[in-house]
Each structure stands twice: as C-alpha cells, then as structure tokens.
mmCIF file of C-alpha atoms and ligand atoms in Angstrom:
data_model
loop_
_atom_site.group_PDB
_atom_site.id
_atom_site.type_symbol
_atom_site.label_atom_id
_atom_site.label_comp_id
_atom_site.label_asym_id
_atom_site.label_seq_id
_atom_site.Cartn_x
_atom_site.Cartn_y
_atom_site.Cartn_z
ATOM 1 C CA MET A 552 26.334 -58.496 32.157
ATOM 2 C CA ASN A 553 23.231 -56.835 33.520
ATOM 3 C CA LYS A 554 22.665 -53.240 32.460
ATOM 4 C CA PHE A 555 21.650 -50.783 35.225
ATOM 5 C CA ASP A 556 21.551 -47.101 35.896
ATOM 6 C CA TYR A 557 23.124 -45.501 39.016
ATOM 7 C CA ARG A 558 22.054 -42.255 40.649
ATOM 8 C CA GLN A 559 23.269 -40.513 43.818
ATOM 9 C CA ALA A 560 20.547 -38.774 45.701
ATOM 10 C CA THR A 561 21.382 -35.871 47.998
ATOM 11 C CA THR A 562 18.061 -35.620 49.804
ATOM 12 C CA THR A 563 15.572 -38.145 51.224
ATOM 13 C CA ASP A 564 12.831 -36.785 48.921
ATOM 14 C CA GLU A 565 14.984 -37.067 45.830
ATOM 15 C CA ALA A 566 15.892 -40.679 46.697
ATOM 16 C CA SER A 567 12.277 -41.536 47.399
ATOM 17 C CA VAL A 568 10.989 -40.113 44.127
ATOM 18 C CA LEU A 569 13.709 -41.866 42.048
ATOM 19 C CA VAL A 570 12.799 -45.248 43.533
ATOM 20 C CA HIS A 571 9.067 -44.657 43.535
ATOM 21 C CA ASP A 572 9.080 -43.876 39.812
ATOM 22 C CA ASN A 573 10.756 -47.173 38.801
ATOM 23 C CA ASP A 574 9.367 -50.525 39.910
ATOM 24 C CA GLN A 575 12.782 -52.111 39.459
ATOM 25 C CA ALA A 576 14.714 -49.460 41.452
ATOM 26 C CA LYS A 577 16.442 -50.075 44.775
ATOM 27 C CA PHE A 578 18.108 -47.904 47.400
ATOM 28 C CA VAL A 579 21.652 -48.829 48.266
ATOM 29 C CA ALA A 580 23.303 -47.835 51.569
ATOM 30 C CA GLY A 581 26.308 -49.972 52.767
ATOM 31 C CA GLY A 582 25.599 -52.501 50.015
ATOM 32 C CA THR A 583 26.512 -55.419 52.294
ATOM 33 C CA ASN A 584 23.297 -57.341 51.597
ATOM 34 C CA LEU A 585 22.099 -55.880 48.332
ATOM 35 C CA LEU A 586 25.264 -56.545 46.447
ATOM 36 C CA ASP A 587 25.388 -60.146 47.607
ATOM 37 C CA LEU A 588 21.809 -60.663 46.488
ATOM 38 C CA TRP A 589 22.660 -59.109 43.174
ATOM 39 C CA LYS A 590 25.719 -61.311 42.609
ATOM 40 C CA TYR A 591 23.602 -64.358 43.382
ATOM 41 C CA ASN A 592 20.988 -63.190 40.830
ATOM 42 C CA VAL A 593 18.305 -62.935 43.535
ATOM 43 C CA THR A 594 17.717 -59.290 42.733
ATOM 44 C CA ASN A 595 18.495 -57.390 39.508
ATOM 45 C CA PRO A 596 17.712 -53.698 39.849
ATOM 46 C CA GLU A 597 17.407 -51.513 36.797
ATOM 47 C CA LEU A 598 18.261 -48.474 38.795
ATOM 48 C CA LEU A 599 20.397 -48.214 41.886
ATOM 49 C CA VAL A 600 19.763 -45.131 44.026
ATOM 50 C CA ASP A 601 22.767 -44.459 46.309
ATOM 51 C CA ILE A 602 21.595 -42.810 49.496
ATOM 52 C CA ASN A 603 25.031 -42.324 51.084
ATOM 53 C CA GLN A 604 25.355 -38.654 50.051
ATOM 54 C CA ILE A 605 22.155 -37.663 51.850
ATOM 55 C CA ARG A 606 23.202 -35.397 54.707
ATOM 56 C CA GLU A 607 20.127 -35.991 56.859
ATOM 57 C CA ASN A 608 19.695 -39.294 58.833
ATOM 58 C CA LYS A 609 23.385 -39.474 59.816
ATOM 59 C CA THR A 610 23.144 -38.451 63.456
ATOM 60 C CA ILE A 611 22.342 -39.912 66.865
ATOM 61 C CA GLU A 612 20.571 -37.358 69.057
ATOM 62 C CA GLU A 613 18.298 -36.951 72.066
ATOM 63 C CA ILE A 614 14.607 -36.294 71.330
ATOM 64 C CA GLU A 615 11.700 -34.941 73.261
ATOM 65 C CA GLY A 616 10.420 -37.328 75.946
ATOM 66 C CA GLY A 617 13.938 -38.529 76.857
ATOM 67 C CA GLY A 618 14.479 -40.973 74.056
ATOM 68 C CA ILE A 619 17.163 -41.165 71.301
ATOM 69 C CA ARG A 620 16.802 -40.889 67.540
ATOM 70 C CA ILE A 621 19.256 -42.977 65.524
ATOM 71 C CA GLY A 622 19.689 -42.009 61.866
ATOM 72 C CA ALA A 623 19.021 -44.683 59.278
ATOM 73 C CA LEU A 624 22.368 -43.855 57.606
ATOM 74 C CA VAL A 625 24.460 -44.198 60.725
ATOM 75 C CA THR A 626 26.568 -47.377 60.448
ATOM 76 C CA ASN A 627 25.982 -50.302 62.759
ATOM 77 C CA ALA A 628 29.456 -49.809 64.220
ATOM 78 C CA ASP A 629 29.023 -46.063 64.948
ATOM 79 C CA THR A 630 25.645 -46.870 66.552
ATOM 80 C CA ALA A 631 26.996 -49.672 68.811
ATOM 81 C CA TYR A 632 29.975 -47.564 70.014
ATOM 82 C CA HIS A 633 28.113 -44.278 70.455
ATOM 83 C CA PRO A 634 28.353 -43.175 74.139
ATOM 84 C CA LEU A 635 24.600 -42.600 74.386
ATOM 85 C CA ILE A 636 23.852 -46.082 73.095
ATOM 86 C CA GLU A 637 26.566 -47.765 75.163
ATOM 87 C CA GLN A 638 25.377 -46.050 78.366
ATOM 88 C CA ARG A 639 21.601 -45.931 77.949
ATOM 89 C CA TYR A 640 20.891 -48.825 75.527
ATOM 90 C CA PRO A 641 23.636 -51.420 76.135
ATOM 91 C CA LEU A 642 21.177 -54.112 74.963
ATOM 92 C CA LEU A 643 21.160 -52.601 71.491
ATOM 93 C CA SER A 644 24.933 -52.123 71.507
ATOM 94 C CA ARG A 645 25.521 -55.778 72.435
ATOM 95 C CA ALA A 646 23.023 -57.033 69.887
ATOM 96 C CA ILE A 647 24.718 -55.077 67.063
ATOM 97 C CA LEU A 648 28.172 -56.250 68.141
ATOM 98 C CA ALA A 649 26.989 -59.900 68.119
ATOM 99 C CA GLY A 650 26.286 -59.552 64.342
ATOM 100 C CA ALA A 651 28.453 -59.977 61.276
ATOM 101 C CA SER A 652 32.089 -58.842 61.573
ATOM 102 C CA GLY A 653 33.917 -55.580 62.342
ATOM 103 C CA GLN A 654 34.414 -54.773 58.662
ATOM 104 C CA ILE A 655 30.778 -55.424 57.784
ATOM 105 C CA ARG A 656 29.465 -53.375 60.712
ATOM 106 C CA ASN A 657 31.670 -50.519 59.508
ATOM 107 C CA MET A 658 29.801 -50.519 56.168
ATOM 108 C CA ALA A 659 26.336 -51.685 57.220
ATOM 109 C CA THR A 660 23.748 -48.987 58.019
ATOM 110 C CA ASN A 661 20.813 -49.150 60.430
ATOM 111 C CA GLY A 662 18.255 -48.751 57.640
ATOM 112 C CA GLY A 663 19.850 -51.570 55.703
ATOM 113 C CA ASN A 664 19.916 -53.776 58.767
ATOM 114 C CA LEU A 665 16.145 -53.500 59.079
ATOM 115 C CA VAL A 666 15.546 -54.344 55.419
ATOM 116 C CA GLN A 667 18.153 -57.153 55.037
ATOM 117 C CA ARG A 668 16.743 -60.333 53.611
ATOM 118 C CA THR A 669 16.638 -63.884 54.986
ATOM 119 C CA ARG A 670 19.657 -66.128 54.799
ATOM 120 C CA CYS A 671 17.662 -69.221 53.672
ATOM 121 C CA TYR A 672 20.144 -71.118 51.466
ATOM 122 C CA TYR A 673 17.390 -71.890 48.917
ATOM 123 C CA PHE A 674 16.515 -68.209 48.617
ATOM 124 C CA TYR A 675 20.146 -67.513 47.608
ATOM 125 C CA ASP A 676 20.205 -70.342 45.011
ATOM 126 C CA SER A 677 18.458 -68.949 41.942
ATOM 127 C CA GLU A 678 18.514 -72.469 40.332
ATOM 128 C CA VAL A 679 15.899 -73.835 42.762
ATOM 129 C CA PRO A 680 12.296 -72.778 43.434
ATOM 130 C CA CYS A 681 11.540 -70.393 46.330
ATOM 131 C CA ASN A 682 8.246 -68.630 47.059
ATOM 132 C CA LYS A 683 10.085 -65.651 48.476
ATOM 133 C CA ARG A 684 12.258 -65.122 45.376
ATOM 134 C CA ASN A 685 9.738 -66.405 42.860
ATOM 135 C CA PRO A 686 6.166 -66.378 44.253
ATOM 136 C CA GLY A 687 4.211 -69.557 43.573
ATOM 137 C CA SER A 688 7.262 -71.681 42.734
ATOM 138 C CA GLY A 689 7.272 -73.650 46.051
ATOM 139 C CA CYS A 690 9.265 -73.932 49.210
ATOM 140 C CA PRO A 691 12.023 -76.569 49.041
ATOM 141 C CA ALA A 692 13.061 -75.831 52.661
ATOM 142 C CA ILE A 693 9.897 -77.351 54.123
ATOM 143 C CA ASN A 694 10.977 -80.910 53.127
ATOM 144 C CA GLY A 695 14.609 -80.051 52.663
ATOM 145 C CA TYR A 696 17.489 -79.066 54.888
ATOM 146 C CA ASN A 697 15.832 -76.697 57.379
ATOM 147 C CA ARG A 698 18.204 -76.524 60.297
ATOM 148 C CA MET A 699 18.297 -72.698 60.404
ATOM 149 C CA HIS A 700 14.584 -72.227 59.704
ATOM 150 C CA ALA A 701 11.539 -71.015 61.679
ATOM 151 C CA VAL A 702 9.716 -72.839 64.445
ATOM 152 C CA LEU A 703 7.204 -70.058 65.052
ATOM 153 C CA GLY A 704 4.932 -67.992 62.781
ATOM 154 C CA HIS A 705 5.805 -69.947 59.595
ATOM 155 C CA SER A 706 3.276 -70.744 56.900
ATOM 156 C CA GLU A 707 2.883 -73.467 54.243
ATOM 157 C CA ASN A 708 4.508 -71.030 51.840
ATOM 158 C CA CYS A 709 7.689 -70.116 53.679
ATOM 159 C CA ILE A 710 9.555 -71.140 56.801
ATOM 160 C CA ALA A 711 12.404 -68.574 56.545
ATOM 161 C CA VAL A 712 13.733 -66.557 59.486
ATOM 162 C CA PHE A 713 14.662 -62.870 59.625
ATOM 163 C CA PRO A 714 18.423 -62.865 60.386
ATOM 164 C CA SER A 715 19.097 -59.566 62.116
ATOM 165 C CA ASP A 716 20.532 -59.276 65.641
ATOM 166 C CA MET A 717 20.049 -55.561 65.930
ATOM 167 C CA CYS A 718 16.336 -55.850 65.269
ATOM 168 C CA VAL A 719 15.831 -58.318 68.137
ATOM 169 C CA ALA A 720 17.035 -55.604 70.570
ATOM 170 C CA LEU A 721 14.980 -52.981 68.749
ATOM 171 C CA ALA A 722 11.868 -55.155 69.191
ATOM 172 C CA ALA A 723 12.526 -55.643 72.933
ATOM 173 C CA LEU A 724 13.065 -51.851 73.357
ATOM 174 C CA GLU A 725 9.755 -51.074 71.562
ATOM 175 C CA SER A 726 11.440 -48.723 69.141
ATOM 176 C CA VAL A 727 9.646 -46.853 66.392
ATOM 177 C CA ILE A 728 10.696 -46.663 62.772
ATOM 178 C CA ASN A 729 10.323 -43.339 60.974
ATOM 179 C CA VAL A 730 9.815 -43.471 57.216
ATOM 180 C CA SER A 731 9.108 -40.973 54.507
ATOM 181 C CA ASP A 732 7.929 -40.820 50.835
ATOM 182 C CA LEU A 733 5.973 -38.610 48.472
ATOM 183 C CA ASN A 734 2.902 -38.940 50.611
ATOM 184 C CA GLY A 735 4.663 -37.643 53.725
ATOM 185 C CA LYS A 736 6.145 -39.181 56.819
ATOM 186 C CA ARG A 737 4.885 -41.942 59.107
ATOM 187 C CA SER A 738 6.090 -43.728 62.180
ATOM 188 C CA ILE A 739 5.773 -47.521 62.425
ATOM 189 C CA PRO A 740 5.880 -49.321 65.802
ATOM 190 C CA PHE A 741 8.672 -51.856 65.577
ATOM 191 C CA GLY A 742 6.319 -54.822 65.994
ATOM 192 C CA ASP A 743 4.376 -53.786 62.897
ATOM 193 C CA PHE A 744 7.401 -53.313 60.617
ATOM 194 C CA HIS A 745 8.337 -56.919 59.736
ATOM 195 C CA ARG A 746 5.640 -59.349 58.660
ATOM 196 C CA LEU A 747 5.003 -63.053 58.930
ATOM 197 C CA PRO A 748 5.105 -64.927 55.622
ATOM 198 C CA GLU A 749 1.467 -66.052 55.463
ATOM 199 C CA SER A 750 0.453 -66.270 51.786
ATOM 200 C CA ALA A 751 2.899 -63.570 50.579
ATOM 201 C CA PRO A 752 6.431 -64.530 51.745
ATOM 202 C CA GLU A 753 7.985 -62.250 49.062
ATOM 203 C CA VAL A 754 6.872 -59.265 51.196
ATOM 204 C CA ASP A 755 9.252 -58.966 54.178
ATOM 205 C CA ASN A 756 7.937 -55.790 55.749
ATOM 206 C CA THR A 757 5.357 -53.023 55.576
ATOM 207 C CA LEU A 758 7.489 -50.434 53.700
ATOM 208 C CA ARG A 759 5.914 -49.219 50.438
ATOM 209 C CA HIS A 760 8.011 -49.100 47.268
ATOM 210 C CA GLY A 761 9.910 -45.794 47.354
ATOM 211 C CA GLU A 762 9.409 -45.307 51.063
ATOM 212 C CA ILE A 763 12.748 -44.634 52.782
ATOM 213 C CA ILE A 764 13.651 -45.270 56.406
ATOM 214 C CA THR A 765 14.936 -42.044 57.861
ATOM 215 C CA SER A 766 15.512 -42.907 61.552
ATOM 216 C CA ILE A 767 14.701 -45.175 64.476
ATOM 217 C CA ASP A 768 13.414 -43.782 67.754
ATOM 218 C CA LEU A 769 14.341 -45.464 71.020
ATOM 219 C CA PRO A 770 11.942 -44.688 73.934
ATOM 220 C CA SER A 771 13.445 -43.308 77.119
ATOM 221 C CA LYS A 772 13.391 -46.640 78.914
ATOM 222 C CA GLY A 773 16.578 -48.504 77.949
ATOM 223 C CA PHE A 774 16.692 -51.224 80.670
ATOM 224 C CA SER A 775 20.370 -50.353 81.014
ATOM 225 C CA SER A 776 20.782 -51.858 84.540
ATOM 226 C CA ASN A 777 19.468 -55.292 83.748
ATOM 227 C CA CYS A 778 19.695 -56.374 80.174
ATOM 228 C CA SER A 779 21.394 -59.085 78.152
ATOM 229 C CA TYR A 780 21.702 -60.263 74.565
ATOM 230 C CA LEU A 781 22.527 -63.957 73.987
ATOM 231 C CA LYS A 782 23.204 -65.311 70.532
ATOM 232 C CA ILE A 783 23.559 -69.063 70.031
ATOM 233 C CA ARG A 784 25.264 -69.945 66.759
ATOM 234 C CA ASP A 785 27.499 -72.506 65.114
ATOM 235 C CA ARG A 786 30.639 -70.374 65.265
ATOM 236 C CA ASN A 787 31.524 -67.613 67.693
ATOM 237 C CA SER A 788 31.798 -64.971 64.972
ATOM 238 C CA TYR A 789 30.579 -64.438 61.448
ATOM 239 C CA ALA A 790 27.551 -66.682 61.839
ATOM 240 C CA PHE A 791 23.857 -65.984 62.003
ATOM 241 C CA ALA A 792 21.833 -66.898 65.136
ATOM 242 C CA LEU A 793 20.245 -70.297 65.473
ATOM 243 C CA VAL A 794 18.447 -68.708 68.387
ATOM 244 C CA SER A 795 19.060 -65.327 70.019
ATOM 245 C CA VAL A 796 17.403 -63.559 72.943
ATOM 246 C CA ALA A 797 17.201 -59.920 73.921
ATOM 247 C CA THR A 798 16.083 -59.387 77.575
ATOM 248 C CA GLY A 799 15.425 -56.184 79.449
ATOM 249 C CA LEU A 800 14.289 -56.330 83.064
ATOM 250 C CA GLU A 801 13.119 -53.705 85.522
ATOM 251 C CA LEU A 802 13.292 -54.987 89.103
ATOM 252 C CA ASP A 803 11.648 -54.107 92.355
ATOM 253 C CA GLY A 804 13.839 -55.805 94.963
ATOM 254 C CA ASP A 805 13.487 -59.550 94.355
ATOM 255 C CA PHE A 806 10.485 -59.134 92.102
ATOM 256 C CA ILE A 807 10.024 -58.237 88.454
ATOM 257 C CA ARG A 808 8.371 -54.961 87.730
ATOM 258 C CA GLU A 809 8.657 -55.104 83.976
ATOM 259 C CA ALA A 810 10.119 -57.597 81.482
ATOM 260 C CA ARG A 811 10.871 -57.537 77.789
ATOM 261 C CA ILE A 812 11.947 -60.692 75.918
ATOM 262 C CA ALA A 813 12.390 -60.884 72.121
ATOM 263 C CA LEU A 814 13.728 -63.834 70.190
ATOM 264 C CA GLY A 815 15.716 -63.925 66.957
ATOM 265 C CA GLY A 816 16.397 -66.817 64.625
ATOM 266 C CA VAL A 817 13.087 -68.495 65.222
ATOM 267 C CA ALA A 818 10.590 -66.631 62.950
ATOM 268 C CA HIS A 819 10.120 -64.382 59.949
ATOM 269 C CA LYS A 820 10.333 -61.447 62.347
ATOM 270 C CA PRO A 821 11.731 -60.742 65.831
ATOM 271 C CA TRP A 822 9.369 -62.710 68.133
ATOM 272 C CA ARG A 823 7.790 -61.097 71.142
ATOM 273 C CA VAL A 824 4.902 -62.489 73.220
ATOM 274 C CA LYS A 825 3.278 -59.791 75.295
ATOM 275 C CA VAL A 826 1.299 -62.216 77.528
ATOM 276 C CA ALA A 827 4.542 -63.854 78.618
ATOM 277 C CA GLU A 828 5.988 -60.449 79.580
ATOM 278 C CA ASP A 829 2.781 -59.523 81.394
ATOM 279 C CA ALA A 830 2.805 -62.879 83.228
ATOM 280 C CA LEU A 831 6.253 -62.002 84.590
ATOM 281 C CA ARG A 832 5.092 -58.781 86.213
ATOM 282 C CA GLY A 833 5.194 -59.119 90.059
ATOM 283 C CA LYS A 834 6.806 -62.547 89.912
ATOM 284 C CA PRO A 835 9.911 -63.428 91.946
ATOM 285 C CA VAL A 836 13.208 -63.186 90.138
ATOM 286 C CA THR A 837 13.784 -66.921 89.832
ATOM 287 C CA GLU A 838 14.574 -69.442 87.099
ATOM 288 C CA THR A 839 11.115 -70.883 87.618
ATOM 289 C CA SER A 840 9.460 -67.564 86.717
ATOM 290 C CA PHE A 841 11.607 -67.302 83.517
ATOM 291 C CA ALA A 842 10.913 -70.947 82.658
ATOM 292 C CA GLN A 843 7.170 -70.292 82.822
ATOM 293 C CA ALA A 844 7.593 -67.346 80.511
ATOM 294 C CA ALA A 845 9.712 -69.416 78.133
ATOM 295 C CA ASP A 846 6.928 -71.977 77.927
ATOM 296 C CA ILE A 847 4.415 -69.319 77.052
ATOM 297 C CA ILE A 848 6.702 -67.762 74.383
ATOM 298 C CA LEU A 849 7.298 -71.132 72.645
ATOM 299 C CA GLU A 850 3.622 -72.119 72.809
ATOM 300 C CA GLY A 851 2.512 -73.427 69.429
ATOM 301 C CA ALA A 852 6.113 -73.776 68.174
ATOM 302 C CA GLN A 853 6.414 -76.347 65.370
ATOM 303 C CA GLY A 854 9.750 -77.507 64.088
ATOM 304 C CA PHE A 855 10.721 -79.473 60.988
ATOM 305 C CA LYS A 856 13.004 -82.444 60.345
ATOM 306 C CA TYR A 857 16.272 -80.671 61.083
ATOM 307 C CA ASN A 858 15.350 -77.839 63.458
ATOM 308 C CA GLN A 859 13.225 -79.433 66.215
ATOM 309 C CA PHE A 860 16.082 -78.758 68.535
ATOM 310 C CA LYS A 861 15.453 -75.028 68.306
ATOM 311 C CA ILE A 862 12.352 -75.215 70.501
ATOM 312 C CA GLU A 863 14.141 -76.592 73.560
ATOM 313 C CA LEU A 864 17.217 -74.480 72.715
ATOM 314 C CA ALA A 865 15.073 -71.282 72.644
ATOM 315 C CA LYS A 866 13.511 -72.130 76.046
ATOM 316 C CA ARG A 867 16.871 -72.716 77.652
ATOM 317 C CA ALA A 868 18.312 -69.581 75.978
ATOM 318 C CA ILE A 869 15.477 -67.465 77.397
ATOM 319 C CA ILE A 870 16.057 -68.720 80.965
ATOM 320 C CA ARG A 871 19.836 -68.330 80.703
ATOM 321 C CA ASN A 872 19.592 -64.870 79.182
ATOM 322 C CA CYS A 873 17.116 -63.616 81.844
ATOM 323 C CA MET A 874 19.476 -64.855 84.550
ATOM 324 C CA MET A 875 22.361 -63.090 82.760
ATOM 325 C CA ALA A 876 20.377 -59.855 82.688
ATOM 326 C CA LEU A 877 20.330 -59.990 86.507
ATOM 327 C CA ASN A 878 24.092 -59.931 86.656
ATOM 328 C CA PRO A 879 25.673 -57.086 84.720
ATOM 329 C CA GLU A 880 29.151 -58.698 85.342
ATOM 330 C CA SER A 881 28.034 -61.578 83.042
ATOM 331 C CA GLN A 882 27.956 -59.082 80.145
ATOM 332 C CA LYS A 883 31.622 -58.233 80.289
ATOM 333 C CA PRO A 884 33.729 -59.669 77.365
ATOM 334 C CA GLY A 885 35.030 -63.096 78.300
ATOM 335 C CA ALA A 886 32.653 -63.574 81.282
ATOM 336 C CA GLN A 887 31.093 -67.045 81.633
ATOM 337 C CA PRO A 888 27.375 -66.854 82.477
HETATM 338 C C1 FAD B 1024 28.973 -62.172 55.755
HETATM 339 C C2 FAD B 1024 27.860 -61.410 56.453
HETATM 340 C C3 FAD B 1024 27.530 -61.765 57.737
HETATM 341 C C4 FAD B 1024 26.523 -61.062 58.383
HETATM 342 N N1 FAD B 1024 26.153 -61.486 59.675
HETATM 343 C C5 FAD B 1024 25.158 -60.818 60.250
HETATM 344 C C6 FAD B 1024 24.757 -61.112 61.608
HETATM 345 O O1 FAD B 1024 25.334 -62.050 62.225
HETATM 346 N N2 FAD B 1024 23.759 -60.462 62.204
HETATM 347 C C7 FAD B 1024 23.097 -59.446 61.513
HETATM 348 O O2 FAD B 1024 22.191 -58.841 62.099
HETATM 349 N N3 FAD B 1024 23.381 -59.071 60.297
HETATM 350 C C8 FAD B 1024 24.418 -59.761 59.645
HETATM 351 N N4 FAD B 1024 24.734 -59.458 58.393
HETATM 352 C C9 FAD B 1024 23.891 -58.527 57.628
HETATM 353 C C10 FAD B 1024 24.253 -57.120 57.713
HETATM 354 O O3 FAD B 1024 23.997 -56.597 59.064
HETATM 355 C C11 FAD B 1024 23.378 -56.380 56.666
HETATM 356 O O4 FAD B 1024 23.870 -56.818 55.406
HETATM 357 C C12 FAD B 1024 23.481 -54.926 56.807
HETATM 358 O O5 FAD B 1024 22.981 -54.444 58.044
HETATM 359 C C13 FAD B 1024 22.668 -54.181 55.676
HETATM 360 O O6 FAD B 1024 22.949 -52.784 55.695
HETATM 361 P P1 FAD B 1024 23.478 -52.072 54.397
HETATM 362 O O7 FAD B 1024 23.547 -50.663 54.743
HETATM 363 O O8 FAD B 1024 24.732 -52.670 53.839
HETATM 364 O O9 FAD B 1024 22.244 -52.392 53.441
HETATM 365 P P2 FAD B 1024 22.262 -52.540 51.848
HETATM 366 O O10 FAD B 1024 22.859 -53.840 51.444
HETATM 367 O O11 FAD B 1024 22.709 -51.283 51.227
HETATM 368 O O12 FAD B 1024 20.677 -52.637 51.637
HETATM 369 C C14 FAD B 1024 19.945 -53.726 52.105
HETATM 370 C C15 FAD B 1024 18.455 -53.457 51.801
HETATM 371 O O13 FAD B 1024 17.986 -52.369 52.531
HETATM 372 C C16 FAD B 1024 17.431 -51.392 51.626
HETATM 373 N N5 FAD B 1024 17.738 -50.091 52.329
HETATM 374 C C17 FAD B 1024 18.923 -49.671 52.782
HETATM 375 N N6 FAD B 1024 18.810 -48.509 53.420
HETATM 376 C C18 FAD B 1024 17.493 -48.187 53.365
HETATM 377 C C19 FAD B 1024 16.702 -47.093 53.864
HETATM 378 N N7 FAD B 1024 17.248 -46.091 54.563
HETATM 379 N N8 FAD B 1024 15.377 -47.107 53.657
HETATM 380 C C20 FAD B 1024 14.785 -48.114 52.950
HETATM 381 N N9 FAD B 1024 15.454 -49.173 52.447
HETATM 382 C C21 FAD B 1024 16.798 -49.215 52.694
HETATM 383 C C22 FAD B 1024 18.122 -51.592 50.340
HETATM 384 O O14 FAD B 1024 17.342 -51.087 49.256
HETATM 385 C C23 FAD B 1024 18.251 -53.098 50.317
HETATM 386 O O15 FAD B 1024 17.020 -53.688 49.864
HETATM 387 C C24 FAD B 1024 25.770 -60.064 57.718
HETATM 388 C C25 FAD B 1024 26.145 -59.702 56.403
HETATM 389 C C26 FAD B 1024 27.170 -60.365 55.747
HETATM 390 C C27 FAD B 1024 27.542 -59.968 54.338
HETATM 391 S S1 SF4 B 1025 11.793 -70.899 53.441
HETATM 392 FE FE1 SF4 B 1025 11.044 -69.164 52.319
HETATM 393 S S2 SF4 B 1025 13.006 -68.249 51.533
HETATM 394 FE FE2 SF4 B 1025 13.441 -70.348 52.053
HETATM 395 S S3 SF4 B 1025 13.007 -71.653 50.232
HETATM 396 FE FE3 SF4 B 1025 11.098 -71.565 51.408
HETATM 397 S S4 SF4 B 1025 10.038 -69.868 50.499
HETATM 398 FE FE4 SF4 B 1025 12.141 -69.589 49.935
#
C-alpha cells in the first residue's frame, strides 16, 4: 500500500501552489491516464491535487480575433460535440472522436490529453529498464519489440511516440496552450509544448512543475470546409494510432492556397514539417502534389526492426487523407474514402 495525501483545489492558483511545493505532487483531472500509471507503479505521487472542483477552465467560448478558447477542464467528449467545435473545427472534433472510447472521453479532460504519457509497453512494465521511467537505465525498445514506436525524431535514449489523437489536430490548427503558475501566466505555441526525447526522454513537455494548463486557444482559421483526420490502427476502436494524419486545406479553385499536415504515432510529439506545407502552396490539387509533400515530411525517417512499415504507411496515409479532405462527404460516418 502506498501512502499518499489528497487535496481538492478550488482555484487554479491554489492547485498550482500545492503541486509546486511538493516535488512528488501531481494534478489529477479525469484520472484516465494517471491512475493507470499509478497502478502499474510507473508513478507514485505523495500528494494528489484534484483539480476538478476548480470553476474556471470549464468553458468553451469565443475570443478576440475570432478564435475559440477551450477550457483545460472541459472533457474530450464535451469538446468534440460542442456546436462551435463541430461547425468551425471539425478536424479537432474528428480527431478527438477517433481516440479512446466513449466512456473514457467522458472522463478525460483536454489538459490531461496534452500531458498523457507514452504507451510504450516497456514504459508501463516497471520490472524492465526504461530511460523515460528511470533515466539512465536504458531503452529495451530499440532492440526489442518496437512495432508501435517512432520513425522520426527519436534518439539513442528513447524511441517512444506520443499517443494523443486530439493533439495531432491541435498541432495542425496551430493552437496555443495557456498555462499558469506562481510566476504568472504564459502562452505556449503548440509546436513548442511537446519535446523530442534527445538526452532527456523523461521530460515529455515544456511545462514546469506546478504549472497548470488553463486553456487552449484555437485561431480563427479552422479549415472547416476541407479537413480530414485519418487514424490507422490495429482495431477500429480502443486502439492507439500506428499512424494518424490531420489535414487542413484552403483551396483556390484547383490550386492549394494553404495546407496543414500533422502526423501522429510516428514521433515523440505531433510531427509537422513547415517546408512541406510551404511547398504545397500554389500547387495543383492532385495526388502528385500530396505525394511530393509526403516525401518531404518523411525525409530522414528511420525505422527499427518491427516498424519499418510505418514510413511507407505514413506516406500513403498523408496522400489518402489529403484526398479525403477535398471531399467532405468522405468524412461522414460509414463513408469509404
Ligand atoms: C484504454 C485507453 C485508451 C485510450 N485511447 C486513446 C486514444 O486512442 N487516443 C488518445 O488520444 N488518447 C487515448 N487515451 C488517453 C486519454 O485520452 C487520456 O488518458 C486522457 O486524455 C487524459 O486526461 P485525464 O483528464 O484523464 O488526465 P489525468 O489522467 O487526470 O492526468 C494525466 C496527466 O495530466 C496531468 N494534468 C491533467 N490536467 C492537467 C492540467 N490542467 N494542467 C497540467 N497538468 C494536467 C496530470 O497531472 C497527469 O500527469 C486512452 C486512454 C485509455 C485509458
Ligand atoms: S522507447 Fe522510451 S519509453 Fe519506451 S522503453 Fe525506450 S526509453 Fe522507455
């Protein structure tokens, strides 16, 4: 039995101070990831700070400039089905609904989704070494069973992937994460929030200890007319992505005015390659254009014994998803792209 203290915070500041003052403290929101990690002995907090009673951060509202602010404590389900999100950011709605199960999405919060940890099987097995769980102990995945692991941005210390679906859409939409702690508030561009493993795979993101996510801002441009989220996985539900793609396109007749493409399941963070998106600007809307972008996005990809297939799979998924984004009918439940 592990002894721990439990506190309910009623304000963001109170929660932040409680966690800040104890190195072994953790926030808990929906608990859908934290409690699993705890049961598997991957984490063992001395103090659990429950943030569910905080009244702030539970709304979805329009903000200056035409965008939308989504509270960190809004559940994934309430976000996906909110009329403003369904109408203006269907890419986000679809990505969320591609993840987990109905029951989990009812509990899971947006803040927790951003901070969820990798699903690497070795990370969850506290009997084996793992640099992310126990820095310096080694990475058994590199020469082990690495079918679900990274092909981009990995290091000799860790080849894990970040498992979120929601975050792939948030990356493509260029959202901004608002956080707060004793030192004040700051806003982090989505691309700077998650990190690559490099020499410190134990650090997933750029949040400081005690810093709490309060909300996520979506810019006004939602690519609602031409967007698509494609998740390739072993089972059609309740499975993490082998590869996923979020695409948003803005068209000018038969040409591409702007493109956003983010990949999930291939790296330690949602993967976006700006040069590939820039290269699509002004190109005709054809498979060839998307195939060229896919080649740029996967440049430098390096697979391992069991996941080489992901490189070709990712290229094909990009092309297919960009073509699906051209046809809103392909997004309807049951439609075959
Ligand atoms: C069986 C299963 C299948 C799943 N499948 C998918 C899937 O296919 N796709 C997918 O995207 N996800 C999937 N998930 C993951 C799920 O989406 C996450 O567990 C969930 O989003 C986490 O949210 P939570 O509120 O429950 O977080 P918690 O478990 O409460 O917390 C997770 C982490 O976030 C921190 N945290 C929570 N809120 C904040 C905040 N406001 N500020 C700072 N830190 C915070 C906590 O301290 C903790 O470290 C799956 C989960 C399960 C259990
Ligand atoms: S890939 Fe990362 S999380 Fe998985 S065993 Fe290696 S160090 Fe641990």
